[in-house]
Each structure stands twice: as C-alpha cells, then as structure tokens.
Coordinates of C-alpha atoms in Angstrom, one line a residue:
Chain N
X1 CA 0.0 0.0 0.0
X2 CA 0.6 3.3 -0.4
X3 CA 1.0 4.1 3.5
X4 CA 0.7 2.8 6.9
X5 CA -2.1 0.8 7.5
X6 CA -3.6 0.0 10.7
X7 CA -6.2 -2.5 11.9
X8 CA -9.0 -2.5 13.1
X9 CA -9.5 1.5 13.5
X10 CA -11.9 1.3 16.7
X11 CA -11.1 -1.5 18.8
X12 CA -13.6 -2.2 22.4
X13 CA -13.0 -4.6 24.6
X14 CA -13.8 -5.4 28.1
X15 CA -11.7 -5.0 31.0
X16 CA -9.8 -8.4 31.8
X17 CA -10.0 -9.2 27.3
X18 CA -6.6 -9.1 25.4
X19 CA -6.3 -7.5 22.2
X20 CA -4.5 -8.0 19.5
X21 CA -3.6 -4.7 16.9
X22 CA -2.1 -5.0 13.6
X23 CA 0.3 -2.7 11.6
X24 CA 1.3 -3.0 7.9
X25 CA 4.1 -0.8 7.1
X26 CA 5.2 0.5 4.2
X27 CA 6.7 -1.8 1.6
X28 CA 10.6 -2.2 2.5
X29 CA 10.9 0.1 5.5
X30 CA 12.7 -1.7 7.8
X31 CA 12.3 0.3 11.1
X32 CA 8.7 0.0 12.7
X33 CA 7.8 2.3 16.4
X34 CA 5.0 1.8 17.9
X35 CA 3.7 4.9 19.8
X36 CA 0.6 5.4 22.6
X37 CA -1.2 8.5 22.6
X38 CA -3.6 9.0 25.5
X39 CA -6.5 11.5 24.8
X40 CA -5.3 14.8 25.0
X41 CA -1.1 13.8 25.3
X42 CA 1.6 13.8 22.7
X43 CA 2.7 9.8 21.6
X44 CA 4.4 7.9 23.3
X45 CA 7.6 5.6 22.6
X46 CA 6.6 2.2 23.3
X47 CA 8.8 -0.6 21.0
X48 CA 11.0 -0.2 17.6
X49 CA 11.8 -3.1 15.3
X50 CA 15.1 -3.3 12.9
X51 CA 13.2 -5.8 10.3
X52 CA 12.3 -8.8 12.7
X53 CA 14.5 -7.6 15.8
X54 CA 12.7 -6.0 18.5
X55 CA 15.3 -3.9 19.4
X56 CA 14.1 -1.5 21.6
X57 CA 11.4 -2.5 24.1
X58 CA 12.1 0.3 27.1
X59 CA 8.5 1.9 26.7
X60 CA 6.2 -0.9 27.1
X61 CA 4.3 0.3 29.9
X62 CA 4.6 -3.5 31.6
X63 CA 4.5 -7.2 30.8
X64 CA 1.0 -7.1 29.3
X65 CA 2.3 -5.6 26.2
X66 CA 4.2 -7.7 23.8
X67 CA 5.0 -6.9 20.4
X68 CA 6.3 -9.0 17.4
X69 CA 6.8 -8.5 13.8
X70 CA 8.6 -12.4 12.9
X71 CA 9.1 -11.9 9.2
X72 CA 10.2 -8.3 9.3
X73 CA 7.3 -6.7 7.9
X74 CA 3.6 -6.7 9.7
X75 CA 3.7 -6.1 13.5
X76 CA 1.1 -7.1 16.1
X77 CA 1.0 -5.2 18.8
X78 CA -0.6 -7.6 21.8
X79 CA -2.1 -6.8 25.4
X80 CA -3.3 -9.1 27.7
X81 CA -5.9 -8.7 30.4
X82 CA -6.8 -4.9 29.3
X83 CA -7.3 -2.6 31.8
X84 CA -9.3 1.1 31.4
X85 CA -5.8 3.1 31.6
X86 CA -5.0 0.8 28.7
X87 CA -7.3 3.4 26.7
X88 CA -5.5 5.3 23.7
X89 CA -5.0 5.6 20.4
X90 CA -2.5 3.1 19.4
X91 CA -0.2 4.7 16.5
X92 CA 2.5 2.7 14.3
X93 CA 4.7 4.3 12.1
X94 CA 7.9 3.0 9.7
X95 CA 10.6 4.2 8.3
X96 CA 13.5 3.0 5.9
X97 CA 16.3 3.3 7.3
X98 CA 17.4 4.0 11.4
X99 CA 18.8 6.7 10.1
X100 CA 17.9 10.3 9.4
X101 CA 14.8 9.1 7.4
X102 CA 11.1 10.4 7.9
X103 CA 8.6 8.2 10.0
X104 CA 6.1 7.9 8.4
X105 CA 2.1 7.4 10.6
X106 CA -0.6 5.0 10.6
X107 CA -3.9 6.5 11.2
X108 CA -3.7 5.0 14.5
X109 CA -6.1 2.1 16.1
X110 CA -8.4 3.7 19.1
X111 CA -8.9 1.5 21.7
X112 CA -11.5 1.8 24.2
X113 CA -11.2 -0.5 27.6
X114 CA -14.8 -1.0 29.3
Chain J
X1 CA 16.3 12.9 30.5
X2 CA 14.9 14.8 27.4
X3 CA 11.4 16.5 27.2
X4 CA 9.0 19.3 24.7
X5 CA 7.4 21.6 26.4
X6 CA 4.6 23.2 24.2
X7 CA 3.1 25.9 26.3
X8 CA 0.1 26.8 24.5
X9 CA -2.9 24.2 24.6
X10 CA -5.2 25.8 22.5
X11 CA -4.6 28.9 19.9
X12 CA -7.3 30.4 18.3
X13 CA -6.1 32.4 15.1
X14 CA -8.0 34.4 12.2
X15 CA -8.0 33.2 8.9
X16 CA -4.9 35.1 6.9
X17 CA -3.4 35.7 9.8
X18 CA 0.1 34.7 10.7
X19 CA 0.5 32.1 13.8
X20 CA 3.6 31.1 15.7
X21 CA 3.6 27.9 17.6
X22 CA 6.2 27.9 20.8
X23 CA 7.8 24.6 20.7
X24 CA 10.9 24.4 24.2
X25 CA 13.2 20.8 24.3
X26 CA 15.6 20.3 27.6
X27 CA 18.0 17.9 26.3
X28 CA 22.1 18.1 26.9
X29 CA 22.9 17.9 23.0
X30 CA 21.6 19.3 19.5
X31 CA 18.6 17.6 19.1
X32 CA 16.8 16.7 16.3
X33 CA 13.8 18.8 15.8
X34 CA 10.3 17.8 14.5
X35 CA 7.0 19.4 13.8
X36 CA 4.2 17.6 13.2
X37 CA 0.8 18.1 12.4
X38 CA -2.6 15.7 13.2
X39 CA -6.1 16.4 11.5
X40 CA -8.9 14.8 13.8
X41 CA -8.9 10.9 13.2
X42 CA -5.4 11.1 10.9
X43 CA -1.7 10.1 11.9
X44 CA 1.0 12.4 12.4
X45 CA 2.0 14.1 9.1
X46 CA 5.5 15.2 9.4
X47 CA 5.9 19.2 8.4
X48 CA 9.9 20.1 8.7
X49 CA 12.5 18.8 10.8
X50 CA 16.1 20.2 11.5
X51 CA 19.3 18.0 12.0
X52 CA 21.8 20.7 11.6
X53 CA 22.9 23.4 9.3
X54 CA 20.5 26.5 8.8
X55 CA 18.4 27.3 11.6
X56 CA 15.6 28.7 9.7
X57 CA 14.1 25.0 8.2
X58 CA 11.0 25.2 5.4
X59 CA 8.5 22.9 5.6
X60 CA 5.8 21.5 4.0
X61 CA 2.3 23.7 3.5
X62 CA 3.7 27.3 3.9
X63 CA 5.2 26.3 7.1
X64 CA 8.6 27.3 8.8
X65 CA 10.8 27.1 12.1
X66 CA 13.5 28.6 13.4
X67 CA 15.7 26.5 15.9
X68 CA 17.6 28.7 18.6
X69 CA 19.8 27.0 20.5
X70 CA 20.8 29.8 23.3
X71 CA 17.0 29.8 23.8
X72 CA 16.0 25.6 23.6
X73 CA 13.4 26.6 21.3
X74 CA 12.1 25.4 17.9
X75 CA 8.9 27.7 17.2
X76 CA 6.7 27.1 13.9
X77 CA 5.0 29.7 12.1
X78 CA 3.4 30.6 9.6
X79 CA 2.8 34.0 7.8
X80 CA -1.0 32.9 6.9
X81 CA -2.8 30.7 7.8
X82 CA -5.8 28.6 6.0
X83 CA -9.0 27.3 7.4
X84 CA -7.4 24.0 6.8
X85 CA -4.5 24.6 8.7
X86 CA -6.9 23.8 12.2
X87 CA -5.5 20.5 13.7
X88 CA -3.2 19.1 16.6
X89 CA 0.4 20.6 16.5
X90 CA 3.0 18.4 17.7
X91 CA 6.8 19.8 18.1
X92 CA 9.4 16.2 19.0
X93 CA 12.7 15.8 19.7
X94 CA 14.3 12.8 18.3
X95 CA 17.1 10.6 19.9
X96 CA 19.3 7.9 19.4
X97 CA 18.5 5.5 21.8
X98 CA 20.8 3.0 24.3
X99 CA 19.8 0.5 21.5
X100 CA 21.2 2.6 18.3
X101 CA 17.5 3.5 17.1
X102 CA 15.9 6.6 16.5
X103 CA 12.9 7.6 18.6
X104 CA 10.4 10.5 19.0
X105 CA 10.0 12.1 22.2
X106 CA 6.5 14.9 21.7
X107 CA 5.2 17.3 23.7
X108 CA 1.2 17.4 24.6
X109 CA 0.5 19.6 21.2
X110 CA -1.3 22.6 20.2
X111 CA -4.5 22.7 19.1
X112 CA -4.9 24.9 16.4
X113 CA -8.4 27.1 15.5
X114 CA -9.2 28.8 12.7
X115 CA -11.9 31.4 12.4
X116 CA -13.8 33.1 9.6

C-alpha cells in the first residue's frame, strides 16, 4: 500500500480481554515504532523493530504488552488482560532506514477498555 | 532525560493571519527537531524537521521554524494561515537510543483554531 495501514480502527474490549492490533508498514521500511497516545497527550515511545529484531522494548508500559513482527514486515502489537488506563490511540509508524529518514504514521487504532 | 514543552494548549487564530507555535526541548545535546501536524482521526503528518545546518528550516504547507539554540526553542509559524490549517500541533525531539535507534519524544501539542 501506499502508506501505513492499521487494523481495526476502533477496537472495544472489556476489561480483563486481550487485544490484539495489527500494523502493515510501508513496503521495504525496515524500522517499525509503535507509539501510545492517550487523549489529550503527545505519543508515546513504546517498541521499535530493525526488520524482525525488537530492538528496543524500554517503553512498554509492563509485561501485558508484547509486540512481534517475525518476518520483518507486519507487527502485532498484543495486550493481555486490558485494563481502562490501557485506553488510547495506538499509533505505528515505519521508516526506511534507522537513520535520518522520515517516520512515516498510521492512522492509528483507538482503543476503548470498558 | 529529554522533554517538549509546548506551552500553548489551545490557539485560536483568524483566517490570513500569521501564527507562531512555541515549541521548548531540555535535552544536553543538538537535538533533532520535528513538527508535526494531526487532523482529527489522521496520523502524524511530518511538516519540517532540522538536524543541523540552517536554523531557519522550510517545511511543507507554507510552514517554517527557526531553531535557537541559546534559547531551547524550535517555534513554527506561519505567515498565513488557512481554514485548513486547524489541527493538533506536535513539536518532537528525536534521539538515538541506548539500543542505536531513533525515537520520537513529543510534547502534549497545540490545538490549532481557525476562524472566519
């Protein structure tokens, strides 16, 4: 595609369900973030992937949230046992190189914990 | 540890009017310096970002920003603005991390309005 595409756009689930949210990136980038923007906050840094290496993990807020991209292009971003501060807009972005290079955003997957 | 401080929450501005955006970073080194911009519902579209070099940096959609160092500050403007221009202002700093990558740390924006 043409850009960074996130799945599903609106996501509820009940307190206690896990989640699981999907990010295609753009053909070839090989860096991949994944940013958490609460309502009315800036995003926030939460994983980066060098192709299929999750090399940077330090803002997953705790062990609920795993992420994985195993063939170095879609990423799932997982939580387990959702909780109401879970709420936010989930945002993924990619870029081509680690580098100097333009990150380039998904339209972001809202998530609403009930 | 590094943080954007964007002092204004909310700016209302007249249509054709010009607009400046304060955008402040606390951080040890030259940054790297982003402005983005978020429409209701839309991802963060990247307007200009400075690395080095010129301190005045042009961007896309008639903006511009001027990064001063003896003052921490990275300010956007623009000499008139468009009733499309209304949307979330983000200003970033971006680090290499302990792990050699490049992250994005943003302040809590700017919401832009535009009136008639």
């Amino acid at each position: 595609g043409a850009g960074v595409s996130q799945s599903p756009r609106y996501k509820v689930a009940k307190r206690g369900q896990d989640v699981a949210l999907r990010c295609d990136p753009i053909s070839g980038h090989v860096s991949l973030f994944w940013y958490q923007q609460a309502l009315g906050q800036g995003p926030e840094f939460l994983t980066y992937f060098q192709n299929e290496a999750q090399l940077d993990k330090s803002g997953l807020p705790s062990d609920r949230f795993f992420a994985e991209r195993p063939e170095g292009s879609v990423s799932t971003l997982k939580i387990q046992r959702t909780q109401q501060e879970d709420s936010a807009v989930y945002l993924c972005a990619s870029s081509g190189d680690r580098g100097n290079t333009e990150a380039f955003f998904g339209q972001g997957t809202r998530l609403t914990v009930v | 540890a590094q943080s954007v401080t964007q002092p204004d929450i909310h700016i209302t501005v007249s249509e054709g009017a010009s607009l400046e955006l304060r955008c402040n970073y606390s951080y040890g080194a030259t940054p790297y310096l982003f402005w983005y911009v978020q429409s209701p519902g839309q991802g963060l579209q990247l307007l200009l970002k400075y690395f080095s070099g010129d301190t005045l940096v042009q961007g896309i959609k008639g903006f511009e920003a001027e990064f001063k160092r003896s003052q921490s500050s990275f300010n956007l403007r623009k000499p008139s603005v468009h009733w499309s221009d209304a949307a979330e202002y983000f200003c970033a700093v971006g680090l290499i991390s302990n792990f050699g990558n490049e992250k994005l740390t943003f302040g809590t924006g700017t919401r832009l309005t535009i009136i008639p």
